Amino acid sequence: MAGKSKIELNSVMAPLSVKLETLQLSMRNLRLKTKQQELLLRVGILCLIYVLAFITRLFSVLRYESMIHEFDPYFNYRTTLYLTEKGFYEFWNWFDFESWYPLGRIIGGTLYPGLMVTAALLYWTLRLLSFAVHIREVCVLTAPFFASNTTLVAYFFGKEIWDSGAGLAAAALIAICPGYISRSVAGSYDNEGVAIFALLLTFYLFVKAVNTGSLAWSVASAFAYFYMVSAWGGYIFIINLIPIYVVVLLVTGRYSLRLYIAYNCMYILGMLLAMQIRFVGFQHVQSGEHMAAMGVFFLLQVFYFVDWVKHQLDDPKLFQAFLKITVTSAVGVGALTLGLGMASGYISPWTGRFYSLLDPTYAKDNIPIIASVSEHQPTAWSSFMFDFHILLFFFPAGLYFCFKRLTDATIFVVLYGLTSLYFAGVMVRLILVAAPAMCLISAIAISSTMKNLATLVRSKPKSASTAASKGSSNVKASAKVSSDQSLPFQRKGAGIILLGVLYLLTRYVIHCTWVTSEAYSSPSIVLAARGAHGERVIFDDYREAYFWLRQNTPPDAKVMSWWDYGYQITAMGNRTVIVDNNTWNNTHIATVGRAMSSYEHEAYEIMQSLDVDYVLVVFGGVTGYSSDDINKFLWMVRIGGGVFPVIKESDYLVNGEYRVDKGAAPKMLNCLMYKLCYYRFGELGTEYGRPTGWDRARGVEIGNKNVKLEYLEEAFTTSNWIVRIYKVKPPVNRW
């Protein structure tokens, strides 16, 4: 029986061993070649970077909950919700009577719809695939999803400019760069979340079109530009940078038919597509900000015509005469056309926002509503270091490598880097635009440096006898011997420098993770602080106030607040607001500013004219929250005084100093904003050992503790006093 069982076992194992040998043989035959291994490794790294870019932006969801951040994203969420419920036709023709009362707002004609349409398409696709998701979750995760897509574009862009190593480095850098993460964390449902992807894609496809001269790449760049126009007003940067790039190529003698095809196709098709966006309309042919692109388009036609004539004429003197006449005529006709267009009003002048980018002091002197926004302030050096870290040091090295190997592609990335870095210095918000350029150019420096250092480390010294045997008397041989002898020291030095670069990159990763976790993952609508014993304290006053508005006020109630909170009140409180974050009507905002800075009886008349039912103010005196309305008050005075000269900033200052204590200006102590913020605050003790009425945000004891209200009454104050809501009393009957 034992022998029989052995025979049966052998009969079973024999086929298995044969199959195993066959599998081993097939695996040997499937051994990947070196290039295939590199491709597999590259794809694997890209997949890891793609996942990293997504998960590193989820800190806010893990620490708080899935929610929309900031102020503008609430309008975007509200319009996206309307789009998914009502359909595109209703969305495109929506007149919103709940904002800018009593004026209202035409939604379809006053926004860039790219973000909303993108999120709606993602939502409908997921629903089609039977995923039961809410549109809010799609909106929360849209920015991280497009940030992951941006890493892929950065890889292909870096590969097109330099090599695959630079592409991988660029993808890794931009995946965790704080300058980009600041506007692409989960919950940051703003236009920039998809716009940076569209911007980088447009640049990549255009450079690809210039390098290849392919009409297909040119058409693709035009459609990418159309997506960018539909998503964000920052498309102005693209439509001015690309003409500058074309002019630089023309001046440096790099004109080619490839450039002619790429620019003409991108400009004409992109312009026609952009005109389909109602908010943009015919600006490409009527706005002064777009005239550079049109001028370069006609300049390229002149170049092409002159180049064709040059090949037709054999006489150089005749060609020189023709060239002078052509250039003179082209410049004269262009200048005359531009002058007539501006004189007749057909071509509009540059906007104030455009001027503020060229002159940082312009907005403060002429358009205070732009200067009042914190993200429109000039950038401090600390902000550059905070958002870019070691990229600030790799960036000049990358420029060096680009100038060392100048091509059409490297010229473009150099122009992109220098111009975006300048604008980032003018306005802190534009660090976002400079982030991809910093990552691309730094990636070139990192890739080239590490490749050179690795080559030195892996190199082996040749034997000195081999070099000397060819002629010991030869000077070249002796020099070769000495260089070979010094090679070990070069290898050690290269190894040390390589370790130093890896250490810096490690510190960059640690810094980016910390910044993402601590600085850029806190939703402004939910505030967090540390208690006396280090415990985490959450202030959820904003949502508490908006929930109260929704539940305890009439559906047709009108709420007056400073414009910062308009979108949130409409989206979360579902109530009509007087002004909001769109800031399209400066006079309406100035009227609210005038009401806030006037005496109570004067403000009451303004509120009656606007049919105001409730007034909402944000106050940080109890919690130490510094971004409250008292600290914003001088901007209300400046904006109101810009339209109504009766409001003078000097009336609220004492010897040029802004104060809220006993030494404050009399008008400051009795204006509506002061009363609404400090009503009943004089009775409250905020800190141990301090008198009642101690303002923790400004570190002073308030000057007017006995605030009395005549025309308004307190309706609701949140648990931490951050949001205070007052009801406007009805007018007394007149007999």
XYZ file of C-alpha atoms in Angstrom:
735
model
C 0.000 0.000 0.000
C 2.869 2.350 0.817
C 4.463 1.691 -2.566
C 1.199 2.319 -4.331
C 0.715 5.672 -2.559
C 4.253 6.715 -3.524
C 3.549 5.954 -7.161
C 0.339 8.010 -7.037
C 2.166 10.913 -5.354
C 4.915 10.869 -7.979
C 2.325 10.808 -10.743
C 0.731 13.940 -9.272
C 3.963 15.838 -8.599
C 5.527 15.180 -11.983
C 3.141 17.434 -13.960
C 3.456 20.138 -11.290
C 7.247 20.136 -11.527
C 7.026 20.345 -15.302
C 4.665 23.345 -15.038
C 6.954 25.000 -12.487
C 9.960 24.618 -14.779
C 7.929 25.998 -17.669
C 6.883 29.015 -15.561
C 10.496 29.679 -14.526
C 11.597 29.469 -18.153
C 8.869 31.892 -19.245
C 9.828 34.326 -16.449
C 13.424 34.260 -17.660
C 12.232 35.036 -21.157
C 10.144 37.940 -19.768
C 13.119 39.682 -18.174
C 12.720 43.382 -18.847
C 15.334 45.319 -20.727
C 16.999 48.327 -19.139
C 14.735 50.861 -20.856
C 11.657 48.855 -19.919
C 12.807 48.751 -16.305
C 13.312 52.529 -16.359
C 9.837 53.021 -17.818
C 8.276 50.766 -15.188
C 10.149 52.562 -12.417
C 9.134 55.952 -13.784
C 5.459 54.961 -14.001
C 5.585 53.581 -10.465
C 7.115 56.794 -9.092
C 4.550 58.903 -10.943
C 1.708 56.845 -9.472
C 3.118 57.329 -5.970
C 3.473 61.087 -6.568
C -0.096 61.219 -7.882
C -1.427 59.554 -4.725
C 0.837 61.676 -2.500
C -0.452 64.906 -4.040
C -4.019 63.854 -3.223
C -3.623 62.499 0.314
C -1.373 65.325 1.546
C -4.278 67.712 0.961
C -6.704 65.806 3.190
C -5.490 67.096 6.574
C -8.469 69.427 6.895
C -10.952 66.611 6.358
C -9.189 64.387 8.900
C -8.814 67.095 11.547
C -12.175 68.799 11.161
C -14.739 67.384 8.767
C -15.649 67.572 5.099
C -16.530 71.242 4.689
C -16.073 74.175 2.325
C -13.376 76.659 3.371
C -12.946 80.434 3.208
C -15.488 82.868 1.695
C -15.563 82.743 -2.128
C -15.873 78.924 -2.234
C -19.323 79.207 -0.640
C -20.614 81.104 -3.660
C -19.011 78.502 -5.942
C -20.661 75.717 -3.959
C -24.047 77.440 -4.017
C -23.926 77.928 -7.793
C -22.719 74.359 -8.368
C -25.592 73.042 -6.264
C -27.996 75.136 -8.350
C -26.416 73.795 -11.554
C -26.817 70.149 -10.534
C -30.406 70.653 -9.393
C -31.743 72.954 -12.125
C -29.561 72.139 -15.127
C -27.171 74.200 -17.229
C -29.781 76.326 -19.020
C -31.319 77.593 -15.764
C -27.860 78.109 -14.282
C -26.678 80.115 -17.305
C -29.734 82.410 -17.124
C -30.040 82.610 -13.330
C -30.873 85.998 -11.837
C -29.976 85.908 -8.133
C -32.260 88.217 -6.159
C -30.732 87.142 -2.813
C -27.503 89.056 -3.356
C -26.802 92.760 -3.814
C -30.259 93.777 -2.686
C -32.042 95.633 -4.194
C -29.950 95.348 -7.374
C -29.588 91.573 -7.697
C -27.005 89.789 -9.812
C -27.005 88.061 -13.213
C -25.056 84.919 -12.340
C -24.359 83.532 -15.816
C -22.910 86.802 -17.067
C -20.750 87.637 -14.037
C -18.759 84.480 -13.293
C -16.235 82.048 -14.760
C -18.249 78.811 -15.039
C -15.362 76.378 -15.521
C -15.123 75.281 -11.893
C -18.852 74.721 -11.476
C -19.230 72.823 -14.745
C -16.194 70.664 -13.928
C -17.544 69.700 -10.484
C -21.011 69.058 -11.934
C -19.564 66.775 -14.631
C -17.590 64.850 -12.004
C -20.745 64.541 -9.889
C -22.886 63.334 -12.796
C -20.177 60.858 -13.820
C -19.979 59.391 -10.326
C -23.768 59.137 -10.136
C -23.777 57.408 -13.525
C -21.327 54.869 -12.111
C -23.732 54.295 -9.180
C -21.620 56.103 -6.561
C -23.984 57.654 -4.006
C -22.145 60.911 -3.358
C -23.356 64.378 -2.434
C -22.298 67.336 -4.527
C -20.627 68.852 -1.445
C -18.172 65.951 -1.220
C -17.310 66.380 -4.885
C -16.707 70.088 -4.344
C -14.514 69.407 -1.304
C -12.282 66.958 -3.199
C -12.157 68.705 -6.582
C -9.020 70.735 -5.782
C -6.965 67.738 -4.501
C -8.009 65.727 -7.562
C -6.817 68.429 -9.943
C -3.643 68.913 -7.914
C -2.849 65.258 -8.608
C -3.515 65.839 -12.302
C -1.191 68.847 -12.187
C 1.691 66.598 -11.131
C 1.266 64.604 -14.355
C 1.324 67.783 -16.437
C 4.400 68.970 -14.524
C 6.161 65.686 -15.354
C 5.484 65.948 -19.081
C 6.343 69.659 -19.069
C 9.659 69.032 -17.303
C 10.424 66.202 -19.701
C 9.683 68.444 -22.682
C 11.898 71.229 -21.348
C 14.802 69.138 -20.052
C 14.565 65.365 -19.497
C 12.540 62.710 -17.691
C 14.573 63.166 -14.492
C 13.626 66.844 -14.344
C 10.029 65.873 -15.052
C 9.899 63.488 -12.103
C 11.543 66.065 -9.835
C 9.058 68.748 -10.954
C 6.110 66.426 -10.297
C 7.409 65.574 -6.821
C 8.109 69.216 -5.925
C 4.751 70.570 -7.065
C 2.896 67.721 -5.316
C 3.850 69.109 -1.893
C 4.793 72.731 -2.631
C 3.096 74.955 0.025
C 2.661 77.776 -2.489
C 0.332 75.534 -4.495
C -1.185 73.626 -1.581
C -2.465 76.894 -0.092
C -5.232 76.958 -2.753
C -5.689 73.239 -3.408
C -6.399 71.611 -0.036
C -9.594 69.641 0.432
C -12.422 72.139 0.889
C -10.727 74.947 -1.005
C -13.371 74.995 -3.700
C -12.104 78.066 -5.507
C -11.329 78.834 -9.144
C -7.594 78.426 -8.631
C -8.139 74.774 -7.707
C -8.616 73.880 -11.378
C -7.055 76.979 -12.944
C -3.426 76.127 -12.103
C -3.901 72.765 -13.795
C -5.327 74.537 -16.857
C -2.547 77.163 -16.831
C 0.262 74.598 -16.714
C -1.483 72.428 -19.320
C -1.807 75.408 -21.679
C 1.881 76.246 -21.306
C 2.968 72.632 -21.822
C 0.852 72.124 -24.936
C 1.988 75.437 -26.432
C 5.683 74.658 -25.855
C 5.077 71.217 -27.347
C 3.463 72.858 -30.371
C 6.435 75.239 -30.774
C 8.926 72.367 -30.528
C 7.099 70.157 -33.026
C 5.241 72.608 -35.261
C 2.265 70.255 -35.011
C -1.181 71.629 -35.722
C -2.700 69.040 -33.388
C -0.677 70.279 -30.383
C -1.590 73.871 -31.299
C -5.293 73.020 -31.342
C -4.912 71.215 -28.019
C -3.247 74.288 -26.479
C -6.135 76.449 -27.731
C -8.680 74.195 -26.003
C -6.588 74.186 -22.819
C -6.554 77.989 -22.987
C -10.338 77.971 -23.390
C -10.652 75.856 -20.239
C -8.377 78.291 -18.420
C -10.492 81.267 -19.543
C -13.632 79.522 -18.355
C -12.099 78.862 -14.933
C -10.232 81.979 -13.766
C -9.528 85.609 -14.630
C -5.810 84.847 -14.324
C -5.896 83.835 -17.996
C -4.707 87.416 -18.588
C -1.273 86.201 -17.505
C -1.266 83.581 -20.276
C -2.471 85.894 -23.028
C 0.313 88.355 -22.187
C 3.168 85.962 -21.364
C 2.924 83.992 -24.613
C 3.156 87.152 -26.808
C 6.194 88.287 -24.772
C 7.749 84.882 -25.385
C 7.065 85.132 -29.136
C 8.623 88.617 -29.278
C 11.727 87.360 -27.455
C 12.102 84.538 -29.989
C 11.721 87.001 -32.857
C 14.285 89.417 -31.391
C 16.821 86.634 -30.743
C 16.524 85.337 -34.308
C 14.599 82.181 -33.430
C 11.666 82.759 -35.778
C 10.491 79.547 -37.416
C 7.486 78.144 -39.188
C 6.864 76.020 -36.091
C 6.400 79.184 -34.028
C 4.149 80.699 -36.692
C 1.842 77.678 -36.743
C 1.725 77.284 -32.960
C 0.919 80.900 -32.112
C -1.529 81.630 -34.931
C -3.594 78.534 -34.283
C -3.552 78.956 -30.520
C -4.449 82.655 -30.665
C -7.210 82.531 -33.282
C -8.941 79.366 -32.081
C -8.391 80.221 -28.404
C -9.823 83.707 -28.902
C -12.927 82.395 -30.677
C -13.503 79.815 -27.965
C -12.942 82.345 -25.168
C -15.594 84.615 -26.647
C -18.183 81.961 -25.810
C -17.755 82.783 -22.107
C -20.316 85.541 -21.423
C -18.200 87.177 -18.722
C -15.311 87.525 -21.203
C -17.249 88.272 -24.393
C -15.360 90.443 -26.887
C -12.623 91.553 -24.508
C -9.984 89.859 -26.678
C -10.584 92.483 -29.366
C -11.766 95.380 -27.209
C -9.731 95.366 -24.001
C -6.343 97.021 -23.641
C -5.111 94.065 -21.587
C -5.454 91.804 -24.650
C -3.939 94.128 -27.247
C -0.399 92.725 -26.849
C -1.581 89.332 -28.110
C -3.305 90.900 -31.113
C -0.291 93.072 -31.902
C 2.055 90.068 -31.858
C -0.358 88.176 -34.103
C -0.109 90.884 -36.771
C 3.657 91.135 -36.184
C 4.004 87.450 -37.005
C 2.153 88.005 -40.275
C 4.640 90.742 -41.144
C 7.544 88.409 -40.313
C 6.089 85.660 -42.461
C 5.490 88.039 -45.371
C 9.006 89.506 -45.128
C 10.519 86.022 -44.972
C 8.577 84.999 -48.080
C 9.677 88.119 -49.973
C 13.287 87.496 -48.941
C 13.208 84.153 -50.717
C 11.637 85.741 -53.782
C 14.082 88.639 -54.177
C 17.641 87.997 -55.273
C 18.898 91.544 -54.819
C 19.907 92.226 -51.137
C 19.718 96.020 -51.591
C 16.212 95.778 -52.943
C 15.214 93.585 -50.020
C 16.700 96.043 -47.497
C 14.679 98.877 -49.022
C 11.550 96.738 -48.990
C 12.203 95.783 -45.356
C 12.483 99.422 -44.239
C 9.257 100.361 -46.003
C 7.394 97.333 -44.612
C 8.531 97.813 -41.015
C 7.799 101.547 -41.083
C 4.357 100.991 -42.578
C 3.497 98.193 -40.128
C 4.534 100.236 -37.086
C 2.687 103.306 -38.346
C -0.528 101.457 -39.153
C -0.423 99.601 -35.814
C 0.128 102.773 -33.796
C -2.586 104.636 -35.713
C -5.088 101.823 -35.257
C -4.362 101.560 -31.539
C -4.627 105.326 -31.102
C -7.937 105.542 -32.962
C -9.318 102.566 -31.030
C -8.467 104.098 -27.663
C -9.589 107.582 -28.653
C -12.965 106.317 -29.868
C -13.448 104.191 -26.769
C -13.617 100.940 -28.742
C -10.473 99.691 -26.980
C -10.947 100.031 -23.247
C -7.987 101.104 -21.079
C -6.280 98.851 -18.553
C -8.323 98.032 -15.477
C -7.344 99.048 -11.968
C -6.414 95.469 -11.084
C -4.015 95.357 -14.040
C -2.431 98.659 -13.022
C -2.031 97.396 -9.451
C 0.118 94.517 -10.750
C 2.462 96.914 -12.520
C 2.487 99.466 -9.688
C 2.047 98.033 -6.160
C 1.044 101.443 -4.753
C -1.704 102.088 -7.323
C -4.490 100.195 -5.546
C -3.817 101.807 -2.167
C -3.983 105.289 -3.654
C -6.851 104.791 -6.111
C -8.827 101.609 -5.411
C -8.976 100.958 -1.651
C -11.385 98.046 -2.072
C -8.609 96.081 -3.842
C -5.976 97.135 -1.323
C -8.238 96.132 1.573
C -7.979 92.426 0.696
C -5.158 90.755 2.627
C -4.146 88.511 -0.274
C -3.627 91.593 -2.476
C -0.856 92.965 -0.257
C 2.813 92.937 -1.363
C 4.623 89.748 -0.408
C 7.073 89.687 2.495
C 10.323 87.723 2.250
C 9.083 85.468 5.042
C 6.137 84.466 2.858
C 8.483 83.474 0.034
C 10.504 81.327 2.423
C 7.359 79.888 3.970
C 5.838 78.872 0.621
C 8.949 77.908 -1.365
C 11.582 76.932 1.235
C 14.729 75.565 -0.515
C 13.255 76.219 -3.957
C 14.435 79.809 -3.496
C 18.018 78.512 -3.620
C 17.512 75.947 -6.374
C 15.722 78.490 -8.598
C 18.855 80.565 -9.504
C 20.781 77.348 -10.128
C 18.027 76.190 -12.457
C 18.188 79.489 -14.334
C 21.937 78.930 -14.774
C 21.376 75.503 -16.321
C 18.636 76.922 -18.588
C 20.912 79.698 -19.877
C 23.676 77.158 -20.349
C 21.462 75.138 -22.703
C 19.175 77.692 -24.331
C 16.362 76.270 -26.433
C 12.914 77.522 -27.368
C 11.490 75.569 -24.409
C 14.008 76.758 -21.804
C 13.542 80.371 -22.940
C 9.832 80.011 -22.237
C 10.300 78.572 -18.756
C 12.847 81.289 -17.902
C 10.361 83.995 -18.943
C 7.592 82.254 -17.022
C 9.749 82.021 -13.909
C 10.985 85.613 -13.926
C 7.635 87.268 -14.716
C 5.641 85.148 -12.262
C 8.214 85.754 -9.530
C 7.899 89.510 -10.054
C 4.095 89.401 -9.844
C 4.326 87.154 -6.783
C 6.343 89.922 -5.131
C 3.694 92.502 -5.998
C 0.732 90.486 -4.711
C 0.913 87.648 -2.194
C -1.954 85.825 -3.905
C 0.144 85.358 -7.056
C 2.632 83.118 -5.267
C 0.210 80.500 -6.533
C 1.045 81.347 -10.174
C 4.785 81.355 -9.480
C 4.741 77.951 -7.732
C 4.751 75.786 -10.917
C 7.595 77.850 -12.412
C 9.628 77.589 -9.220
C 9.123 73.826 -9.178
C 10.022 73.366 -12.860
C 13.200 75.457 -12.772
C 14.264 74.031 -9.407
C 13.665 70.538 -10.776
C 16.095 71.262 -13.620
C 18.734 72.294 -11.080
C 18.115 69.259 -8.859
C 18.068 66.783 -11.744
C 21.216 68.156 -13.424
C 23.148 68.527 -10.169
C 22.312 65.067 -8.873
C 23.047 63.495 -12.256
C 26.472 65.158 -12.412
C 27.282 64.252 -8.811
C 26.134 60.655 -9.267
C 28.319 60.350 -12.387
C 31.345 61.509 -10.386
C 30.569 59.156 -7.495
C 30.205 56.126 -9.782
C 33.259 56.890 -11.941
C 36.307 54.618 -11.488
C 39.919 55.953 -11.734
C 42.013 54.579 -14.532
C 45.440 53.106 -13.699
C 48.199 55.659 -13.847
C 50.501 53.212 -15.652
C 48.147 53.058 -18.631
C 48.289 56.785 -19.117
C 52.045 56.994 -18.545
C 52.970 54.084 -20.828
C 51.903 56.044 -23.897
C 54.783 58.413 -23.296
C 56.032 59.431 -19.920
C 57.599 62.506 -21.412
C 54.268 63.728 -22.766
C 52.743 66.648 -20.817
C 49.200 65.527 -21.563
C 49.915 62.096 -20.109
C 51.256 63.597 -16.895
C 48.212 65.839 -16.602
C 45.995 62.806 -17.068
C 47.872 60.990 -14.305
C 47.431 63.899 -11.896
C 43.712 64.193 -12.699
C 43.228 60.469 -12.137
C 45.051 60.704 -8.843
C 42.767 63.560 -7.706
C 39.644 61.675 -8.743
C 39.130 59.928 -5.361
C 38.959 63.337 -3.669
C 36.436 64.489 -6.282
C 34.356 61.387 -5.640
C 34.360 61.972 -1.901
C 33.454 65.634 -2.359
C 30.699 64.741 -4.807
C 29.358 62.161 -2.374
C 29.266 64.695 0.455
C 27.498 67.285 -1.734
C 25.045 64.642 -2.926
C 24.204 63.761 0.673
C 23.768 67.480 1.391
C 21.293 67.851 -1.484
C 19.351 64.805 -0.262
C 19.289 66.288 3.250
C 17.903 69.592 1.924
C 15.213 67.740 -0.010
C 14.330 65.811 3.153
C 13.969 69.078 5.065
C 11.781 70.396 2.225
C 9.447 67.413 2.600
C 9.246 67.892 6.380
C 8.591 71.631 6.001
C 5.885 71.105 3.381
C 4.132 68.510 5.508
C 4.178 70.781 8.548
C 2.950 73.819 6.612
C 0.161 71.821 4.983
C -0.932 70.366 8.293
C -0.729 73.452 10.497
C -1.152 76.514 8.274
C -3.157 75.591 5.179
C -5.592 72.980 6.454
C -7.592 75.145 8.847
C -10.958 76.250 7.436
C -11.568 79.909 8.223
C -15.192 79.196 9.025
C -14.146 76.987 11.972
C -11.448 78.487 14.190
C -9.054 76.474 16.350
C -6.815 77.515 19.236
C -4.841 76.027 22.111
C -6.146 76.233 25.666
C -4.160 77.058 28.800
C -3.150 73.415 29.164
C -2.410 72.816 25.500
C -5.767 71.277 24.662
C -7.402 72.020 21.321
C -10.295 74.508 21.448
C -12.738 74.838 18.534
C -14.721 78.027 17.851
C -17.676 77.187 15.603
C -19.369 80.575 15.915
C -19.763 81.283 12.203
C -21.882 78.214 11.518
C -23.765 78.791 14.766
C -24.706 82.300 13.624
C -25.687 81.257 10.103
C -27.801 78.414 11.452
C -29.580 80.876 13.749
C -30.242 83.180 10.793
C -31.711 80.342 8.771
C -33.963 79.129 11.601
C -35.033 82.347 13.342
C -35.426 85.050 10.702
C -38.075 85.468 7.991
C -37.129 83.958 4.603
C -37.212 87.392 2.985
C -35.063 89.094 5.661
C -32.238 91.348 4.410
C -28.931 91.197 6.235
C -26.349 93.961 6.154
C -22.730 93.088 6.910
C -19.338 93.939 5.528
C -18.838 92.360 2.098
C -16.439 89.657 3.389
C -19.315 87.589 4.809
C -21.871 88.005 2.011
C -21.277 84.688 0.261
C -21.395 82.723 3.512
C -24.610 84.393 4.681
C -26.330 83.639 1.379
C -25.072 80.063 1.104
C -25.338 78.939 4.738
C -27.894 81.361 6.203
C -30.042 81.387 3.043
C -30.802 85.055 3.496
C -30.613 88.076 1.209
C -27.523 90.279 1.598
C -26.838 93.888 0.674
C -23.256 93.315 -0.542
C -21.040 90.266 -0.990
C -17.569 89.206 -2.118
C -18.180 89.879 -5.807
C -17.397 93.597 -5.167
C -18.716 94.601 -8.609
C -20.481 97.743 -7.339
C -18.111 99.982 -5.386
C -20.842 102.546 -4.614
C -23.053 99.946 -2.932
C -20.158 98.752 -0.780
C -19.257 102.360 0.036
C -22.847 102.892 1.204
C -22.484 100.021 3.692
C -19.122 101.428 4.767
C -20.739 104.806 5.315
C -23.478 103.245 7.448
C -20.963 101.376 9.610
C -18.852 104.486 10.183
C -21.741 106.908 10.851
C -23.562 107.757 14.061
C -26.435 105.413 14.861
C -29.225 107.786 13.820
C -27.488 108.539 10.486
C -26.836 104.842 9.862
C -30.494 104.087 10.613
C -31.604 106.300 7.722
C -29.210 104.492 5.362
C -30.430 101.093 6.567
C -34.046 102.148 6.069
C -33.273 103.188 2.503
C -31.746 99.742 1.869
C -34.634 97.922 3.606
C -32.261 96.255 6.078
C -33.755 93.913 8.692
C -30.632 92.599 10.449
C -27.029 93.722 10.851
C -24.216 91.204 11.351
C -20.766 92.074 12.721
C -17.725 89.948 13.563
C -15.980 90.703 16.857
C -12.828 89.147 18.307
C -12.444 91.018 21.580
C -13.390 88.008 23.708
C -11.377 85.296 21.970
C -8.484 87.388 20.632
C -9.558 86.812 17.021
C -7.730 89.561 15.123
C -9.524 89.338 11.751
C -12.648 91.019 13.051
C -14.567 94.082 11.889
C -12.870 96.479 14.314
C -9.513 95.746 12.673
C -11.120 96.065 9.228
C -12.957 99.245 10.155
C -10.493 101.742 8.661
C -10.970 100.093 5.252
C -14.720 100.645 5.607
C -13.963 104.320 6.292
C -11.605 104.599 3.317
C -13.953 102.868 0.883
C -16.941 104.860 2.143
C -14.962 108.095 2.026
C -13.906 107.379 -1.549
C -17.530 107.802 -2.662
C -18.970 109.965 0.121
C -16.585 112.807 1.065
C -18.487 113.386 4.313
C -16.627 110.346 5.686
C -13.074 111.379 6.581
C -10.474 108.973 7.922
C -8.919 111.677 10.107
C -12.143 111.856 12.189
C -11.462 108.330 13.478
C -7.768 108.798 14.274
C -5.924 110.542 17.071
C -2.666 112.076 15.842
C -2.703 109.555 13.001
C -3.154 106.604 15.397
C -6.090 104.197 15.336
C -7.353 103.567 18.878
C -10.371 102.011 20.602
C -9.471 102.807 24.234
C -10.217 105.954 26.250
C -7.947 107.959 24.007
C -9.892 107.109 20.855
C -11.483 109.763 18.677
C -15.033 110.800 19.741
C -16.540 109.768 16.430
C -14.874 106.387 16.706
C -16.357 105.810 20.160
C -19.880 106.595 18.935
C -20.030 105.187 15.412
C -22.314 102.260 14.599
C -19.533 99.672 14.205
C -18.070 100.478 17.623
C -21.478 100.270 19.279
C -22.435 96.956 17.657
C -19.151 95.298 18.548
C -18.813 96.592 22.116
C -22.465 96.521 23.196
C -22.571 94.901 26.701
C -18.842 94.183 26.413
C -18.015 96.705 29.135
C -19.713 94.401 31.662
C -17.685 91.356 30.629
C -14.425 90.139 32.144
C -12.209 88.444 29.566
C -8.888 87.923 31.389
C -7.885 87.319 34.974
C -6.354 90.421 36.536
C -7.744 92.697 33.818
C -10.619 95.186 34.123
C -13.964 94.515 32.521
C -14.150 95.473 28.874
C -10.627 94.256 28.163
C -10.260 93.733 24.398
C -7.998 90.686 23.966
C -7.573 91.189 20.215
C -6.118 94.686 20.647
C -4.812 94.374 24.195
C -6.571 97.478 25.566
C -9.478 98.457 27.797
C -12.242 99.890 25.648
C -13.041 103.576 25.921
C -16.845 103.464 25.844
C -18.222 100.841 28.224
C -21.708 102.282 28.496
C -22.930 101.630 24.959
C -26.653 102.264 24.444
C -28.595 101.328 21.308
C -31.611 103.338 20.171
C -32.485 102.096 16.682
C -31.224 98.497 16.873
C -31.631 95.682 19.381
C -29.467 92.642 20.026
C -30.970 89.552 18.415
C -28.263 86.925 18.827
C -24.662 86.620 19.983
C -22.734 83.393 19.475
C -21.251 81.453 22.371
C -17.791 83.009 21.982
C -19.037 86.462 20.940
C -17.365 86.179 17.520
C -20.554 86.853 15.529
C -23.173 89.326 16.749
C -26.519 89.886 15.039
C -28.776 92.904 15.643
C -32.315 93.535 14.518
C -33.220 96.908 13.057
C -36.214 98.363 14.867
C -39.176 99.393 12.737
C -39.693 103.143 12.345
C -41.919 104.850 14.876
C -45.351 105.697 13.478
C -45.607 109.320 12.440
C -48.869 111.152 13.005
